[in-house]
PDB file of C-alpha atoms in Angstrom:
ATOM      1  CA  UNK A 278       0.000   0.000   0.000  1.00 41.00           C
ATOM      2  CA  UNK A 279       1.562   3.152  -1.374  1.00 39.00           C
ATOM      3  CA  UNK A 280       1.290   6.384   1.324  1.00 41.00           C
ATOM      4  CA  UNK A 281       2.551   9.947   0.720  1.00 41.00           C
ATOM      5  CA  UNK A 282       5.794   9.115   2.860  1.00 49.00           C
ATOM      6  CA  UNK A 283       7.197   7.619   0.186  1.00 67.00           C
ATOM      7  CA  UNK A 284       7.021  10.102  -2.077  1.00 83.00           C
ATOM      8  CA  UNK A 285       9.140  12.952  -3.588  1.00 88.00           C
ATOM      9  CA  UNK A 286       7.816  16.524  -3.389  1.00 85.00           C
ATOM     10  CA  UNK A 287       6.551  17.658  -6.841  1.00 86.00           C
ATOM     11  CA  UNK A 288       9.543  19.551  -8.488  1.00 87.00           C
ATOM     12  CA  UNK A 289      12.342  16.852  -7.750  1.00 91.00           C
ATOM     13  CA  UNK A 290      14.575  16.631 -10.624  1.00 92.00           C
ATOM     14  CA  UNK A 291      16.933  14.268 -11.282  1.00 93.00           C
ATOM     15  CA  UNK A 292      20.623  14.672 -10.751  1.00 93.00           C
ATOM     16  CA  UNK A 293      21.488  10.765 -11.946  1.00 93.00           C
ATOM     17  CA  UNK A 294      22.191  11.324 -15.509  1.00 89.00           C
ATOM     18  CA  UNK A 295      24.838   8.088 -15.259  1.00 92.00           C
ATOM     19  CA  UNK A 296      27.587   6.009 -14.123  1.00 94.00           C
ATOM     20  CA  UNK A 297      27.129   5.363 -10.122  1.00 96.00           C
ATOM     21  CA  UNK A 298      25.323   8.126  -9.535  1.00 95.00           C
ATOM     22  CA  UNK A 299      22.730   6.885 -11.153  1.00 95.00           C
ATOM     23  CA  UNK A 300      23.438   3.013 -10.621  1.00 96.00           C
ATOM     24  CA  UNK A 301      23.799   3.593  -6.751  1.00 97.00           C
ATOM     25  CA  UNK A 302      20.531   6.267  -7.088  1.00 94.00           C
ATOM     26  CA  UNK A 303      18.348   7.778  -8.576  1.00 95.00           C
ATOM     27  CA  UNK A 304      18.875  11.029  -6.471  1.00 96.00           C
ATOM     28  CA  UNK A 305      16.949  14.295  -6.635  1.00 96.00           C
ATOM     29  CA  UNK A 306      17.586  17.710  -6.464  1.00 96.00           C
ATOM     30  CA  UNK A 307      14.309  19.504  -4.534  1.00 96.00           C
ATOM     31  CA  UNK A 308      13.749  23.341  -3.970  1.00 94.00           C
ATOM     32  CA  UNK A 309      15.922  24.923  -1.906  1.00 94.00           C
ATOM     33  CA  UNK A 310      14.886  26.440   1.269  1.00 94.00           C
ATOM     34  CA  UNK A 311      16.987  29.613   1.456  1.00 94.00           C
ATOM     35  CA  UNK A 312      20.288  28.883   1.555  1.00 94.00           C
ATOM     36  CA  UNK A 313      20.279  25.436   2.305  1.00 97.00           C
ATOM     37  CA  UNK A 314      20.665  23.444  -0.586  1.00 97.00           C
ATOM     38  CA  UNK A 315      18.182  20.498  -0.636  1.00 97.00           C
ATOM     39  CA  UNK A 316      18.723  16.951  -2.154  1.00 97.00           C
ATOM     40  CA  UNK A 317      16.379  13.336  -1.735  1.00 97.00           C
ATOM     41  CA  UNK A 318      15.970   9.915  -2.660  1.00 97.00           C
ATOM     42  CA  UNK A 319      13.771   7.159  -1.602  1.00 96.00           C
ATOM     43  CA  UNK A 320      15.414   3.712  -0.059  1.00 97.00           C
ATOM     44  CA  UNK A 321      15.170   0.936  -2.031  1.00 96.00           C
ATOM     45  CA  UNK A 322      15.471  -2.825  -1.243  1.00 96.00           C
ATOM     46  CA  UNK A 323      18.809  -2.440  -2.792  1.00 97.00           C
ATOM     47  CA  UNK A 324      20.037   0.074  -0.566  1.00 97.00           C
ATOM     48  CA  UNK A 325      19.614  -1.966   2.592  1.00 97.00           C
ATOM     49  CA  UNK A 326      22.214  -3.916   4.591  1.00 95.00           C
ATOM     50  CA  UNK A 327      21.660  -7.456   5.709  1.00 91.00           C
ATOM     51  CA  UNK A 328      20.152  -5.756   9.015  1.00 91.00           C
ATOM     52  CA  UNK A 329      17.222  -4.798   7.378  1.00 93.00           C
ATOM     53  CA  UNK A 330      18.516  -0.618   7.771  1.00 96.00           C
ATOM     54  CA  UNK A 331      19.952   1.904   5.124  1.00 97.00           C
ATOM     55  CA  UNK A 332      23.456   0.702   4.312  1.00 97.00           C
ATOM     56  CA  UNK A 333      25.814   3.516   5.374  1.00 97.00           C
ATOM     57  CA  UNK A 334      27.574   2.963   1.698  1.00 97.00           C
ATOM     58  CA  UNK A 335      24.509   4.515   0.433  1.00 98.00           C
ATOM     59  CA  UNK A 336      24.255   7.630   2.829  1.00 98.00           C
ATOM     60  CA  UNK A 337      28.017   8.153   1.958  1.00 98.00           C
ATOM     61  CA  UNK A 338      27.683   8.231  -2.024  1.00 98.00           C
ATOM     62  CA  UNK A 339      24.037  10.678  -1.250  1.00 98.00           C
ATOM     63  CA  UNK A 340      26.374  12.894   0.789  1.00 98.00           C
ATOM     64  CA  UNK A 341      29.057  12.652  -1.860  1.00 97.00           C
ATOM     65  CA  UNK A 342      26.701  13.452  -4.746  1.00 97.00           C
ATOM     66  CA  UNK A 343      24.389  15.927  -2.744  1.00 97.00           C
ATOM     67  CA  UNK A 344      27.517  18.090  -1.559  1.00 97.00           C
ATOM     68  CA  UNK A 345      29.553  17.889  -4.888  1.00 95.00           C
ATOM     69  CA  UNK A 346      25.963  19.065  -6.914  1.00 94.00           C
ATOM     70  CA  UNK A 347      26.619  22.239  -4.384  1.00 96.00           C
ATOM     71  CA  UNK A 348      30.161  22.506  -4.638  1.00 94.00           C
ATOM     72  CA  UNK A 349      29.672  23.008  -8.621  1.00 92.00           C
ATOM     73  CA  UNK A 350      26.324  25.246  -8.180  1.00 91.00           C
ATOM     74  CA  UNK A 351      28.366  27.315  -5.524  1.00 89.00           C
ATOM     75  CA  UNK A 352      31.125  27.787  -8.181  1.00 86.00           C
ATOM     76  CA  UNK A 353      29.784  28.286 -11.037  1.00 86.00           C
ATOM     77  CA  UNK A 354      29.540  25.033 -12.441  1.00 81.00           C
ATOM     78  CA  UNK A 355      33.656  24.529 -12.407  1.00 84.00           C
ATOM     79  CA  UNK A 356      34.323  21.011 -12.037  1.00 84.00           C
ATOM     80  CA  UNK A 357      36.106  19.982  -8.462  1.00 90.00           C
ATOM     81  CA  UNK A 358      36.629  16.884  -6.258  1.00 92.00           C
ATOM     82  CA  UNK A 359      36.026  15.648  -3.472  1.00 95.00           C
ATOM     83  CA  UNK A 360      39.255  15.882  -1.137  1.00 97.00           C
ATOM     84  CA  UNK A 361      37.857  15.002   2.301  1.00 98.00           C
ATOM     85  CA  UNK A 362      34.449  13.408   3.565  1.00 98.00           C
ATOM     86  CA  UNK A 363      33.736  12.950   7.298  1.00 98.00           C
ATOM     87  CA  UNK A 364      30.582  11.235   7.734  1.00 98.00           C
ATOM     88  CA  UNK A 365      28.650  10.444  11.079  1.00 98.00           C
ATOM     89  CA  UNK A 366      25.890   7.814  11.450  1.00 98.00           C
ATOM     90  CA  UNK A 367      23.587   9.071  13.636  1.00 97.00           C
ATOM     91  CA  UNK A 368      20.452   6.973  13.393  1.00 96.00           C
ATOM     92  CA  UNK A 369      19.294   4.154  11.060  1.00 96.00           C
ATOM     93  CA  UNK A 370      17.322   4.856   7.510  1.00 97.00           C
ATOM     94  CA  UNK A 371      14.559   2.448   6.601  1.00 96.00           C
ATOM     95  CA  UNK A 372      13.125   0.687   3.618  1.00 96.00           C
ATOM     96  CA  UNK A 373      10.683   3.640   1.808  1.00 95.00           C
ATOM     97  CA  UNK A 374      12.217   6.233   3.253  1.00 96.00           C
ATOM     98  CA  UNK A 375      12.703   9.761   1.596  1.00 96.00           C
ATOM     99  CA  UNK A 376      16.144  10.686   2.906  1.00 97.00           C
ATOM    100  CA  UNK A 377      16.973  14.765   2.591  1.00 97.00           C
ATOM    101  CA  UNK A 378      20.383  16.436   2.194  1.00 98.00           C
ATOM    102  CA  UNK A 379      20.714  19.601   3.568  1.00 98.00           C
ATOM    103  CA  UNK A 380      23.550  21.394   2.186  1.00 98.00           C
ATOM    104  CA  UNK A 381      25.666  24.537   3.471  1.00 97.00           C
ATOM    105  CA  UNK A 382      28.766  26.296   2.360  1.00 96.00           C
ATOM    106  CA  UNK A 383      30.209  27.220   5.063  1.00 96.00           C
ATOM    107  CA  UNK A 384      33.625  28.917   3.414  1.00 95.00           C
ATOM    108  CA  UNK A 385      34.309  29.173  -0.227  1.00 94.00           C
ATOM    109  CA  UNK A 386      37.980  30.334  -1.444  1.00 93.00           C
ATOM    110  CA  UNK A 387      39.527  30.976  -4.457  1.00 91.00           C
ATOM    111  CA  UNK A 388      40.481  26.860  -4.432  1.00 93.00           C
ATOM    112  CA  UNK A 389      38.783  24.994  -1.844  1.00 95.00           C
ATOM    113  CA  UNK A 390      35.073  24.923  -0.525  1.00 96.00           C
ATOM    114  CA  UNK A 391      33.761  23.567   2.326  1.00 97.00           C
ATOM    115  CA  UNK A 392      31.018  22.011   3.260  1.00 97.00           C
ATOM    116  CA  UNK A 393      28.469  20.277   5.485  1.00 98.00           C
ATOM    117  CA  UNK A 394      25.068  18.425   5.015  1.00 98.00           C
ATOM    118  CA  UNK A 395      22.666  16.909   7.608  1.00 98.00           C
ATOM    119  CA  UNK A 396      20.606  13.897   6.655  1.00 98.00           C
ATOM    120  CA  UNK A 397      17.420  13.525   7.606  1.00 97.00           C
ATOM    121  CA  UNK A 398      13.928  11.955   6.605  1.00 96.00           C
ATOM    122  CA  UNK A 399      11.616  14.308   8.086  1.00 94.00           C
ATOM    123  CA  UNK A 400      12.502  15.260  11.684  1.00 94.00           C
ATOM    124  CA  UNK A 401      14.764  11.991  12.227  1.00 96.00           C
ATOM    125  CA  UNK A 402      18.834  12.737  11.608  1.00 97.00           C
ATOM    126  CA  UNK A 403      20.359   9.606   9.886  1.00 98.00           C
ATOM    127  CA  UNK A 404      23.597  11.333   9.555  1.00 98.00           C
ATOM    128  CA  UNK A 405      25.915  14.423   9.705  1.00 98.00           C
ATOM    129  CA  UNK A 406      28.444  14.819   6.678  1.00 98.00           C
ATOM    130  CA  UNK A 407      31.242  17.666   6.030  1.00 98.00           C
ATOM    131  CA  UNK A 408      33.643  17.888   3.702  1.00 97.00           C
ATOM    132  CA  UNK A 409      36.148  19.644   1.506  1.00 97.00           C
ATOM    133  CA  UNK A 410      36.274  20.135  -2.037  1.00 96.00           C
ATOM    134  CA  UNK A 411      38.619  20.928  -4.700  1.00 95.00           C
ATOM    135  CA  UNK A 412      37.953  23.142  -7.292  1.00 91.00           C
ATOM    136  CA  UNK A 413      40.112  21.732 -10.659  1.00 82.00           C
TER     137      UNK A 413
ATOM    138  CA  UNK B 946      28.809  -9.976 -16.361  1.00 53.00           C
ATOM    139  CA  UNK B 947      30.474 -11.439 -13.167  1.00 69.00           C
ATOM    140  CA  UNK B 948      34.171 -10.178 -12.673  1.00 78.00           C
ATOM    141  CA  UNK B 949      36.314 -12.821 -12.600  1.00 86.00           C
ATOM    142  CA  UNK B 950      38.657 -13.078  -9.015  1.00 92.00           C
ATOM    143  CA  UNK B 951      42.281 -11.961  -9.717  1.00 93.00           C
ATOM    144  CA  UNK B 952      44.864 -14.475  -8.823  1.00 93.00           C
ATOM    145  CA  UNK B 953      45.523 -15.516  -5.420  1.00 94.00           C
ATOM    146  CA  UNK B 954      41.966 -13.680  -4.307  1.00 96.00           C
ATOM    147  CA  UNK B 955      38.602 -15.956  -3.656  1.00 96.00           C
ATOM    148  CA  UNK B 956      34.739 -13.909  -3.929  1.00 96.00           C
ATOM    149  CA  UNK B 957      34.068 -12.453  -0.317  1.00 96.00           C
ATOM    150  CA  UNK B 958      30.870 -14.074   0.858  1.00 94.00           C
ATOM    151  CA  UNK B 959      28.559 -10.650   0.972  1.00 94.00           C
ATOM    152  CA  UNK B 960      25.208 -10.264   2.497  1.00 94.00           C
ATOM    153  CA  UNK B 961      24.036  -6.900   2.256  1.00 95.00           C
ATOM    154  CA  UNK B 962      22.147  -5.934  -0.514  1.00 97.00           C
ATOM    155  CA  UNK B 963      23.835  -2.789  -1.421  1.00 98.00           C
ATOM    156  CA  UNK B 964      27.343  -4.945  -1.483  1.00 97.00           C
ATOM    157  CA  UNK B 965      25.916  -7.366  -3.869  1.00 96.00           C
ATOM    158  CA  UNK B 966      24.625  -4.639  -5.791  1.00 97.00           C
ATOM    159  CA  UNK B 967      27.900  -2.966  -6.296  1.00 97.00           C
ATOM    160  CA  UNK B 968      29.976  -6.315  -6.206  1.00 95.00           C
ATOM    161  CA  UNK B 969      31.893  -8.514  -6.291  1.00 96.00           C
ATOM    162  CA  UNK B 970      34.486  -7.946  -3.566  1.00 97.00           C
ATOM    163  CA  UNK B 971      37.274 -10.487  -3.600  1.00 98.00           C
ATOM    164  CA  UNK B 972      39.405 -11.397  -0.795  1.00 97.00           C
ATOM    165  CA  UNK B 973      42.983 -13.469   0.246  1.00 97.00           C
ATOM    166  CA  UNK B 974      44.412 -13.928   3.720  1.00 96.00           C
ATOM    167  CA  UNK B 975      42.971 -15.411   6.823  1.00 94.00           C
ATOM    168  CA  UNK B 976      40.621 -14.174   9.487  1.00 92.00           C
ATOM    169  CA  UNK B 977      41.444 -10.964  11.468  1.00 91.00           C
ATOM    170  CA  UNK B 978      44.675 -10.640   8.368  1.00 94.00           C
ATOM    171  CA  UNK B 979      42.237 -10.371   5.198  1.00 96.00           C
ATOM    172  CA  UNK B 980      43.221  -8.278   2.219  1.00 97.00           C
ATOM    173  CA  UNK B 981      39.990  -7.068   0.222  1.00 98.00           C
ATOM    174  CA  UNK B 982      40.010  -5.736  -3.484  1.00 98.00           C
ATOM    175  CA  UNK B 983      37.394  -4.942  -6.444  1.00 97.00           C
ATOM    176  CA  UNK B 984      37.959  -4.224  -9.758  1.00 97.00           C
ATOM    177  CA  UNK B 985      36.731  -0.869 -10.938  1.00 97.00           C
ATOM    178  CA  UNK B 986      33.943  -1.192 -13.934  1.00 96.00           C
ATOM    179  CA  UNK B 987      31.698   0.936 -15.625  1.00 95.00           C
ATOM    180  CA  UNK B 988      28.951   0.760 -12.998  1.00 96.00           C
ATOM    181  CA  UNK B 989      31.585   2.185 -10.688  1.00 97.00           C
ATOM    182  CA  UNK B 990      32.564   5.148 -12.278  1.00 96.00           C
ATOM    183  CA  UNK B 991      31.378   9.197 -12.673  1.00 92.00           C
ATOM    184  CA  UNK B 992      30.895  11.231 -15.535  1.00 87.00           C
ATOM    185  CA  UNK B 993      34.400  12.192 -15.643  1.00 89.00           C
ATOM    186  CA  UNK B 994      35.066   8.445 -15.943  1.00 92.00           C
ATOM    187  CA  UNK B 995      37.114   8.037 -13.132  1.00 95.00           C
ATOM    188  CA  UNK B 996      36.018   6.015 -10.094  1.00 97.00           C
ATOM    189  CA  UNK B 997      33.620   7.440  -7.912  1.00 97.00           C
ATOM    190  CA  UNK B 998      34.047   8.502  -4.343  1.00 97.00           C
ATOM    191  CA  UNK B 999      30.573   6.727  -3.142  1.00 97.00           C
ATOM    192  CA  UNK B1000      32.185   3.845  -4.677  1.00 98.00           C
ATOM    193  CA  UNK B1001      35.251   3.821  -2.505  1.00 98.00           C
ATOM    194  CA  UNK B1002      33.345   4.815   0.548  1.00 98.00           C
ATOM    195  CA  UNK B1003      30.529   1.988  -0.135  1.00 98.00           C
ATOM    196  CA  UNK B1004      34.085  -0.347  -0.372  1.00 98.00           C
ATOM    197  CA  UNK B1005      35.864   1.128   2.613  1.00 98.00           C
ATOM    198  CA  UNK B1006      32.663   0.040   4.551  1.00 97.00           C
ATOM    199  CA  UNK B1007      32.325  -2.950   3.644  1.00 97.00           C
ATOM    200  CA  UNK B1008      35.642  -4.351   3.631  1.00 97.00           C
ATOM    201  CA  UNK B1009      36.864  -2.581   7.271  1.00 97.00           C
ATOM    202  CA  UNK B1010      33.073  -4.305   8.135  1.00 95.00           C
ATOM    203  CA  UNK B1011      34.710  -8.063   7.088  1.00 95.00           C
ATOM    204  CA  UNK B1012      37.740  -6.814   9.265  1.00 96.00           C
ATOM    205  CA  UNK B1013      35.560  -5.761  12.374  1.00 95.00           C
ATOM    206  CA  UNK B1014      33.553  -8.784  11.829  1.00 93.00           C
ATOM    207  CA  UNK B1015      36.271 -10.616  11.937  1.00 94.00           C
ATOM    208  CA  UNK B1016      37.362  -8.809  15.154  1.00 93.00           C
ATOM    209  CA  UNK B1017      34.319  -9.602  17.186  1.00 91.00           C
ATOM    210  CA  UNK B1018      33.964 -13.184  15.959  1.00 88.00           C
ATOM    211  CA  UNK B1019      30.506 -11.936  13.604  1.00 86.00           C
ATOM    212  CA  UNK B1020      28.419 -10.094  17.161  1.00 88.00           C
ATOM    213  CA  UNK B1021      26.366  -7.516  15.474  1.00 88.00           C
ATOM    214  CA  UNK B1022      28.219  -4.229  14.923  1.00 91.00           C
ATOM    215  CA  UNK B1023      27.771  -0.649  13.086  1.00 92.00           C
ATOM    216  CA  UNK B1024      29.567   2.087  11.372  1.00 95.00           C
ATOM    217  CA  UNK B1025      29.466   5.076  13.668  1.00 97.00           C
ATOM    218  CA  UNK B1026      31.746   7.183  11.761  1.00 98.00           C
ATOM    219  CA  UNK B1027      33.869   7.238   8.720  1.00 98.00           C
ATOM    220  CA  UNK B1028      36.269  10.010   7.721  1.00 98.00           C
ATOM    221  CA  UNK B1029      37.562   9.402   4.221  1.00 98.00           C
ATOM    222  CA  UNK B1030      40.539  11.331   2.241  1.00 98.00           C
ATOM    223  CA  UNK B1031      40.778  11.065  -1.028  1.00 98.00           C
ATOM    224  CA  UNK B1032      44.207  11.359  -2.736  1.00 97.00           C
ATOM    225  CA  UNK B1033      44.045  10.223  -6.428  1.00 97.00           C
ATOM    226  CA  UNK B1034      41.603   9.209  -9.112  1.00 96.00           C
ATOM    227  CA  UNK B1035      41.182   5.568 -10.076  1.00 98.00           C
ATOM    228  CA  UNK B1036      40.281   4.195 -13.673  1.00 97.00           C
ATOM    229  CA  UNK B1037      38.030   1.428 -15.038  1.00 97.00           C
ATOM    230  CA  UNK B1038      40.165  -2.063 -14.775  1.00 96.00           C
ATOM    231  CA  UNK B1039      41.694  -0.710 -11.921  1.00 97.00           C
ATOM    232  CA  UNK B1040      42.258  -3.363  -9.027  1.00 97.00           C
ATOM    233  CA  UNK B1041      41.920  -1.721  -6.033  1.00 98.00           C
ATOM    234  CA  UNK B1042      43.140  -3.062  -2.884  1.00 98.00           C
ATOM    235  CA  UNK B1043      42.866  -2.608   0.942  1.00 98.00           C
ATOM    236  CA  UNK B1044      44.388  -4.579   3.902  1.00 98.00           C
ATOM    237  CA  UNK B1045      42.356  -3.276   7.314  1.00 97.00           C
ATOM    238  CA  UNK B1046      44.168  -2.199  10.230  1.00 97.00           C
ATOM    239  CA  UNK B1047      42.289  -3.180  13.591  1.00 96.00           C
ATOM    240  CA  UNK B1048      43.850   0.039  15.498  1.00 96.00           C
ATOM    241  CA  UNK B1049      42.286  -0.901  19.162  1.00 96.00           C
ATOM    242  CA  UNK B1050      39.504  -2.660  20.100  1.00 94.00           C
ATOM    243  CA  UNK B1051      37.545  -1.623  23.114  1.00 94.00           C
ATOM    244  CA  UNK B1052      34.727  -3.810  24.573  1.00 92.00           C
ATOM    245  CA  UNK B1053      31.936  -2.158  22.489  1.00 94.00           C
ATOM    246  CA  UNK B1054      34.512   0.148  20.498  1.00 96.00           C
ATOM    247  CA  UNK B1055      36.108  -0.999  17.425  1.00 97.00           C
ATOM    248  CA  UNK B1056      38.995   1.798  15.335  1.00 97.00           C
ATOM    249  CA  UNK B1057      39.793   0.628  12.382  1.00 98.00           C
ATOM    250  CA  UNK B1058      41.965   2.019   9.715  1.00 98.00           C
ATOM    251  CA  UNK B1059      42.518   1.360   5.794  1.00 98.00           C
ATOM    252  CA  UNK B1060      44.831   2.813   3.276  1.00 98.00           C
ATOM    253  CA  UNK B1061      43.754   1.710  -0.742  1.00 98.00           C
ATOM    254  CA  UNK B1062      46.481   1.368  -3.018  1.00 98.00           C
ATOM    255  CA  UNK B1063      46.514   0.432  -7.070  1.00 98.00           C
ATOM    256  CA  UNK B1064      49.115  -1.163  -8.190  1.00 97.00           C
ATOM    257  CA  UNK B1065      50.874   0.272  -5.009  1.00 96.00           C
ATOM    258  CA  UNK B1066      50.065   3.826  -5.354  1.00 98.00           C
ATOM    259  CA  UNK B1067      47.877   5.398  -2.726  1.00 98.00           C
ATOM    260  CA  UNK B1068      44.826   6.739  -4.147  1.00 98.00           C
ATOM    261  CA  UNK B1069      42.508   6.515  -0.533  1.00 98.00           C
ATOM    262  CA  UNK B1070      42.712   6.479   2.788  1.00 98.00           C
ATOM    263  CA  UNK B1071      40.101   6.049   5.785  1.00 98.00           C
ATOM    264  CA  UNK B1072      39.372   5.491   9.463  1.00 98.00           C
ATOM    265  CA  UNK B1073      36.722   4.324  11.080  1.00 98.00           C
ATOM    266  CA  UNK B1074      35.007   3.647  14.837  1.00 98.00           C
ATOM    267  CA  UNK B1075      32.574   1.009  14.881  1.00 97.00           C
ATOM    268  CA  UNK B1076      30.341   0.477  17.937  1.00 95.00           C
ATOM    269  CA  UNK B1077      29.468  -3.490  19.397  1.00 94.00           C
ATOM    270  CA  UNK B1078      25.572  -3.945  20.002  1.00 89.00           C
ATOM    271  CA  UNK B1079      24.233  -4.012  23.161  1.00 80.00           C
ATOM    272  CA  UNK B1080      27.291  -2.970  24.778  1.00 70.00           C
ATOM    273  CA  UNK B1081      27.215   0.287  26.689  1.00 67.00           C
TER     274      UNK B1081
END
């Protein structure tokens, strides 16, 4: 039985044009709520771990893909790369759930930007993520 | 299109669905002194076609999992955090190869460690705490 929790907001477009971004996805790109930059996807039965949760693998590439999308919006579409990711698991994800990046800048330079998301599916935080990337 | 092991490595036995997803992961070495690898395919890579960071960080997880398994004789156990550096790109073909370091081991505290080399090179490095179940 299909219920509005498993859904993406109207709007959501895809950032998974390929490659394992799209094979480890789909992920979305949703509105974004000031100047938090706001990414989704919904779990799938093969983004679980044998424990039945969200494997962290999963939250990992999201944070990868949700922070880099930001990285390049933030400078004006330049490619860069990731350098660093620190990523806390903070509570488990579960089957059907529509997981939410929240992305800030919190310094750009002329080379490096930094960055930090929290991970959420509605008021629950599944996980904290910062990192550093490099423009090329 | 199953990967063939390289020589000297056997399949590691996977259970999660993500891992099977993203597999094969091959293995050599004994319990608690494993050495894990994949080989980098098109499913693996970005649209820069060089191997992508969710990639690594979906590996790092799963083969520092084997070694904590391994380190608490398979009692339940999850990621609590992962920092991850990345230091070079990787290319489809690429063998890429880890051998976990069990840093300390508390009773419900596991640090592990992992540098991921191809063809000797560096191109990743991580650590990692993992927490024991139902240990305070």
């Amino acid at each position: 039985m299909s219920t509005t929790v498993n859904a993406l907001p109207p709007g959501a477009e895809t950032v998974s044009i390929g490659g394992f971004n799209l094979f480890a996805g789909p992920f979305w790109r949703l509105a974004p709520d000031g100047e938090i930059r706001r990414f989704a996807f919904v779990v799938a039965e093969k983004h679980m771990n044998g424990s039945g949760n969200l494997h962290g693998g999963v939250l990992m590439t999201f944070s990868d893909v949700a922070m880099s999308q930001t990285a390049r919006a933030a400078n004006g579409a330049r490619p860069c790369n990731t350098v660093s990711l620190n990523c806390d698991f903070i509570g488990p994800g579960r089957l059907g759930d529509v997981v939410e990046a929240r992305v800030r800048v919190t310094r750009q330079t002329r080379t490096m930007i930094f960055l930090s998301a929290d991970i959420v599916v509605g008021e629950r935080v599944l996980g904290v993520a910062t990192g550093l990337w490099k423009l090329a | 299109m199953t990967p063939v092991p390289p020589p000297g490595f056997t399949s590691t036995h996977l259970i999660d669905p993500f891992e099977l997803h993203v597999g094969p992961i091959f293995e050599q070495g004994v319990k608690g002194a494993r050495r894990f690898a994949f080989i980098v395919d098109a499913r693996h890579i970005n649209m820069r076609g060089i191997l992508h960071g969710g990639m690594l960080m979906t590996f790092a997880d799963a083969a520092l999992g084997q070694a904590a398994w391994d380190a608490c004789d398979h009692a339940r156990c999850v990621t609590l955090t992962m920092q991850s550096q990345f230091i070079a790109p990787a290319k489809v073909g690429d063998l890429v190869e880890v051998a976990p370091v069990l840093t300390r081991r508390t009773r419900s505290l596991m640090f592990l460690r992992g540098d991921f080399t191809v063809v000797g090179e560096p191109i990743y490095t991580v650590s990692s705490v993992w927490k024991l179940l139902g240990l305070d």
